[in-house]
Coordinates of C-alpha atoms in Angstrom, one line a residue:
V1 CA 108.1 174.2 83.8
Y2 CA 110.0 176.2 80.3
R3 CA 109.5 179.9 80.4
L4 CA 110.2 181.9 77.7
P5 CA 112.2 185.7 78.8
L6 CA 109.6 188.9 79.3
D7 CA 112.2 191.5 78.9
G8 CA 112.7 190.4 75.7
V9 CA 109.3 191.8 74.4
L10 CA 107.6 193.3 76.8
A11 CA 108.8 196.7 78.3
A12 CA 109.8 196.9 81.7
N13 CA 106.8 198.2 83.3
A14 CA 104.3 196.0 81.3
V15 CA 106.2 193.2 82.8
A16 CA 104.1 192.8 86.6
P17 CA 100.8 194.1 84.4
F18 CA 101.5 192.0 82.1
E19 CA 101.5 188.6 84.6
L20 CA 98.5 189.6 86.3
V21 CA 96.5 189.9 83.5
A22 CA 98.0 186.3 82.5
S23 CA 96.7 184.8 85.5
S24 CA 93.2 186.4 86.0
C25 CA 90.7 184.0 84.6
I26 CA 87.3 185.6 83.8
Q27 CA 84.6 184.0 85.5
S28 CA 81.9 186.6 86.2
I29 CA 81.5 189.9 85.5
A30 CA 82.7 191.0 88.7
E31 CA 85.8 189.3 87.7
L32 CA 85.0 191.3 84.5
L33 CA 85.3 194.2 85.6
K34 CA 89.0 193.5 88.0
L35 CA 90.8 192.5 84.6
S36 CA 89.7 195.6 83.5
Q37 CA 90.6 197.5 86.2
V38 CA 93.4 195.4 86.1
E39 CA 94.8 195.9 82.8
K40 CA 94.5 199.4 81.8
P41 CA 98.5 199.5 81.7
L42 CA 98.7 197.3 78.9
Q43 CA 96.3 199.8 76.7
R44 CA 99.0 202.2 75.6
I45 CA 101.9 200.3 73.7
F46 CA 103.3 197.7 75.4
L47 CA 105.9 195.9 73.4
K48 CA 109.3 196.9 73.0
A49 CA 109.7 194.4 70.3
D50 CA 107.6 191.8 67.5
P51 CA 107.7 188.4 69.0
T52 CA 107.1 186.7 66.3
T53 CA 110.6 188.5 64.2
L54 CA 112.8 186.6 67.8
P55 CA 113.3 182.9 67.0
V56 CA 113.0 181.4 70.6
W57 CA 108.8 183.6 70.5
R58 CA 109.0 182.5 66.7
E59 CA 109.5 178.8 67.5
I60 CA 107.9 178.4 70.1
M61 CA 104.3 180.0 68.4
E62 CA 104.6 177.5 65.9
R63 CA 105.2 174.6 67.9
N64 CA 102.2 175.3 69.5
T65 CA 99.9 176.3 66.8
P66 CA 97.2 174.1 67.4
G67 CA 94.8 172.7 64.3
Q68 CA 98.3 171.2 62.6
A69 CA 97.0 167.2 64.2
P70 CA 94.2 165.5 65.0
A71 CA 92.6 166.9 68.1
G72 CA 92.0 163.2 69.0
A73 CA 88.3 164.0 69.8
P74 CA 85.7 165.7 68.0
V75 CA 85.9 169.8 68.5
F76 CA 82.8 172.7 69.2
I77 CA 83.3 175.5 69.1
A78 CA 82.1 178.7 69.6
Q79 CA 82.1 182.3 68.0
G80 CA 80.6 185.4 68.7
T81 CA 81.1 187.8 65.3
G82 CA 81.7 190.3 67.7
D83 CA 84.7 188.6 69.1
V84 CA 87.1 191.9 68.9
T85 CA 89.6 189.6 71.3
V86 CA 89.9 186.9 69.1
R87 CA 88.6 187.6 65.9
P88 CA 86.1 185.1 64.1
A89 CA 88.5 185.3 60.7
I90 CA 91.1 183.7 63.0
T91 CA 88.9 180.9 65.0
L92 CA 86.8 179.7 61.3
R93 CA 90.9 179.5 59.7
F94 CA 91.4 176.9 62.9
A95 CA 88.5 175.3 61.9
K96 CA 89.5 174.5 58.8
Q97 CA 92.9 173.1 60.3
L98 CA 91.8 171.1 62.3
C99 CA 88.6 169.5 59.9
A100 CA 91.6 168.9 57.4
A101 CA 93.3 167.0 59.9
G102 CA 90.4 164.6 60.2
T103 CA 88.6 165.6 63.2
P104 CA 85.3 166.3 63.8
V105 CA 84.1 170.2 64.8
M106 CA 80.9 171.8 65.3
L107 CA 81.3 175.4 65.0
T108 CA 78.5 177.7 66.2
Q109 CA 78.5 181.5 65.2
L110 CA 76.8 183.7 67.2
K111 CA 75.9 186.9 66.1
G112 CA 76.9 190.3 67.3
V113 CA 78.8 188.5 70.7
S114 CA 81.4 189.5 71.9
H115 CA 84.8 187.4 73.7
S116 CA 83.5 187.6 77.0
R117 CA 80.0 186.8 76.7
I118 CA 80.5 184.0 74.4
A119 CA 81.5 181.0 77.6
E120 CA 77.8 182.3 78.1
K121 CA 76.2 181.9 75.5
S122 CA 77.1 178.8 73.6
A123 CA 76.7 177.4 77.4
R124 CA 74.0 174.9 76.8
Q125 CA 74.5 174.3 73.3
A126 CA 77.7 173.1 74.5
I127 CA 76.7 171.1 77.2
K128 CA 73.9 169.4 74.9
W129 CA 76.9 168.4 72.3
M130 CA 79.2 167.5 75.4
A131 CA 76.1 164.8 77.0
D132 CA 75.3 163.5 72.8
R133 CA 79.1 162.7 73.1
F134 CA 79.0 160.8 76.4
A135 CA 75.7 159.5 75.3
G136 CA 77.1 157.5 72.0
R137 CA 75.8 159.7 69.0
P138 CA 76.3 160.5 66.0
V139 CA 78.6 163.2 65.9
P140 CA 77.7 166.5 63.8
S141 CA 80.9 168.2 61.8
D142 CA 80.4 171.2 60.3
C143 CA 83.7 170.3 58.0
G144 CA 81.7 168.3 55.1
H145 CA 83.2 165.1 55.5

Protein backbone atom coordinates (compact mmCIF):
# COMPACT_ATOMS: atom_id res chain seq x y z
CA VAL A 1 0.00 0.00 0.00
CA TYR A 2 1.40 3.37 -1.04
CA ARG A 3 1.01 6.06 1.60
CA LEU A 4 1.72 9.71 1.16
CA PRO A 5 3.85 11.28 3.87
CA LEU A 6 1.56 13.12 6.27
CA ASP A 7 4.41 15.08 7.83
CA GLY A 8 4.52 17.23 4.69
CA VAL A 9 1.04 18.60 5.26
CA LEU A 10 0.10 17.96 8.89
CA ALA A 11 1.38 19.77 11.92
CA ALA A 12 3.38 17.37 14.10
CA ASN A 13 0.79 17.32 16.90
CA ALA A 14 -2.02 16.54 14.44
CA VAL A 15 -0.67 13.28 12.95
CA ALA A 16 -1.93 10.92 15.69
CA PRO A 17 -5.46 12.45 15.94
CA PHE A 18 -5.67 12.56 12.14
CA GLU A 19 -4.81 8.84 11.87
CA LEU A 20 -7.37 8.02 14.57
CA VAL A 21 -10.13 9.97 12.80
CA ALA A 22 -9.17 8.46 9.42
CA SER A 23 -9.52 4.93 10.82
CA SER A 24 -12.97 5.60 12.32
CA CYS A 25 -16.23 4.49 10.79
CA ILE A 26 -19.55 5.97 11.85
CA GLN A 27 -22.31 3.39 12.01
CA SER A 28 -24.11 4.42 15.17
CA ILE A 29 -24.84 7.43 17.34
CA ALA A 30 -22.33 6.11 19.90
CA GLU A 31 -19.60 5.99 17.24
CA LEU A 32 -20.53 9.48 16.08
CA LEU A 33 -20.21 10.79 19.65
CA LYS A 34 -16.88 9.00 20.11
CA LEU A 35 -15.56 10.46 16.84
CA SER A 36 -16.61 13.96 17.88
CA GLN A 37 -14.33 13.57 20.92
CA VAL A 38 -11.46 12.02 18.95
CA GLU A 39 -11.48 14.80 16.34
CA LYS A 40 -11.36 17.69 18.84
CA PRO A 41 -7.60 18.22 18.34
CA LEU A 42 -8.28 18.68 14.61
CA GLN A 43 -10.86 21.42 15.11
CA ARG A 44 -8.15 24.04 15.08
CA ILE A 45 -5.79 24.54 12.16
CA PHE A 46 -3.84 21.33 11.66
CA LEU A 47 -2.43 21.66 8.14
CA LYS A 48 0.97 23.21 7.68
CA ALA A 49 0.72 23.14 3.87
CA ASP A 50 -2.05 23.13 1.27
CA PRO A 51 -1.92 19.60 -0.21
CA THR A 52 -3.15 20.89 -3.58
CA THR A 53 0.11 22.86 -3.91
CA LEU A 54 2.38 19.86 -3.27
CA PRO A 55 3.03 17.92 -6.52
CA VAL A 56 2.89 14.40 -5.02
CA TRP A 57 -0.39 15.14 -3.22
CA ARG A 58 -1.92 16.97 -6.18
CA GLU A 59 -1.07 14.09 -8.52
CA ILE A 60 -2.73 11.49 -6.34
CA MET A 61 -5.81 13.71 -5.86
CA GLU A 62 -6.15 14.14 -9.62
CA ARG A 63 -5.60 10.43 -10.27
CA ASN A 64 -8.19 9.49 -7.64
CA THR A 65 -10.84 12.01 -8.60
CA PRO A 66 -13.94 9.95 -9.41
CA GLY A 67 -16.18 10.56 -12.38
CA GLN A 68 -13.48 10.70 -15.05
CA ALA A 69 -14.64 7.49 -16.73
CA PRO A 70 -17.84 5.46 -16.80
CA ALA A 71 -18.39 3.75 -13.45
CA GLY A 72 -19.20 0.41 -15.07
CA ALA A 73 -22.53 0.20 -13.27
CA PRO A 74 -25.43 2.52 -12.50
CA VAL A 75 -24.86 4.79 -9.51
CA PHE A 76 -27.22 5.77 -6.68
CA ILE A 77 -26.22 8.93 -4.80
CA ALA A 78 -27.97 10.31 -1.73
CA GLN A 79 -27.07 13.83 -0.62
CA GLY A 80 -28.44 15.89 2.22
CA THR A 81 -28.91 19.57 1.48
CA GLY A 82 -27.82 20.26 5.06
CA ASP A 83 -24.47 18.50 4.57
CA VAL A 84 -21.54 20.75 5.49
CA THR A 85 -18.95 17.94 5.24
CA VAL A 86 -19.51 17.15 1.55
CA ARG A 87 -21.17 20.21 0.10
CA PRO A 88 -24.16 19.46 -2.15
CA ALA A 89 -22.58 21.43 -5.03
CA ILE A 90 -19.62 19.03 -5.04
CA THR A 91 -21.92 16.00 -5.16
CA LEU A 92 -23.94 17.56 -7.97
CA ARG A 93 -20.75 18.23 -9.94
CA PHE A 94 -19.67 14.61 -9.40
CA ALA A 95 -23.07 13.31 -10.60
CA LYS A 96 -22.82 15.49 -13.72
CA GLN A 97 -19.32 14.12 -14.42
CA LEU A 98 -20.62 10.57 -14.15
CA CYS A 99 -23.50 11.43 -16.47
CA ALA A 100 -21.13 12.99 -19.00
CA ALA A 101 -19.05 9.79 -18.92
CA GLY A 102 -22.19 7.75 -19.76
CA THR A 103 -23.03 6.39 -16.31
CA PRO A 104 -26.72 6.33 -15.34
CA VAL A 105 -27.09 8.24 -12.06
CA MET A 106 -29.98 8.43 -9.63
CA LEU A 107 -29.39 11.46 -7.41
CA THR A 108 -31.57 11.79 -4.34
CA GLN A 109 -31.36 15.07 -2.44
CA LEU A 110 -32.95 15.14 0.99
CA LYS A 111 -33.82 18.59 2.27
CA GLY A 112 -32.01 19.64 5.42
CA VAL A 113 -30.38 16.24 6.06
CA SER A 114 -26.81 16.33 7.39
CA HIS A 115 -23.79 14.25 6.40
CA SER A 116 -24.09 12.05 9.47
CA ARG A 117 -27.79 11.26 8.86
CA ILE A 118 -27.97 10.78 5.08
CA ALA A 119 -27.27 7.02 5.12
CA GLU A 120 -30.05 6.42 7.62
CA LYS A 121 -32.54 8.73 5.90
CA SER A 122 -31.90 7.32 2.40
CA ALA A 123 -31.47 3.63 3.31
CA ARG A 124 -34.95 2.47 2.27
CA GLN A 125 -34.69 4.21 -1.09
CA ALA A 126 -31.16 2.88 -1.67
CA ILE A 127 -32.22 -0.69 -0.84
CA LYS A 128 -35.21 -0.48 -3.18
CA TRP A 129 -32.97 0.94 -5.93
CA MET A 130 -30.48 -1.94 -5.49
CA ALA A 131 -33.25 -4.56 -5.35
CA ASP A 132 -34.63 -3.18 -8.63
CA ARG A 133 -31.18 -3.58 -10.23
CA PHE A 134 -30.91 -7.19 -9.07
CA ALA A 135 -34.44 -7.83 -10.32
CA GLY A 136 -33.45 -6.54 -13.77
CA ARG A 137 -35.83 -3.60 -13.73
CA PRO A 138 -34.98 -0.63 -15.99
CA VAL A 139 -32.35 1.72 -14.62
CA PRO A 140 -33.75 5.16 -13.76
CA SER A 141 -31.42 8.05 -14.44
CA ASP A 142 -31.41 11.73 -13.70
CA CYS A 143 -28.90 12.26 -16.52
CA GLY A 144 -31.40 12.91 -19.26
CA HIS A 145 -29.96 10.28 -21.62
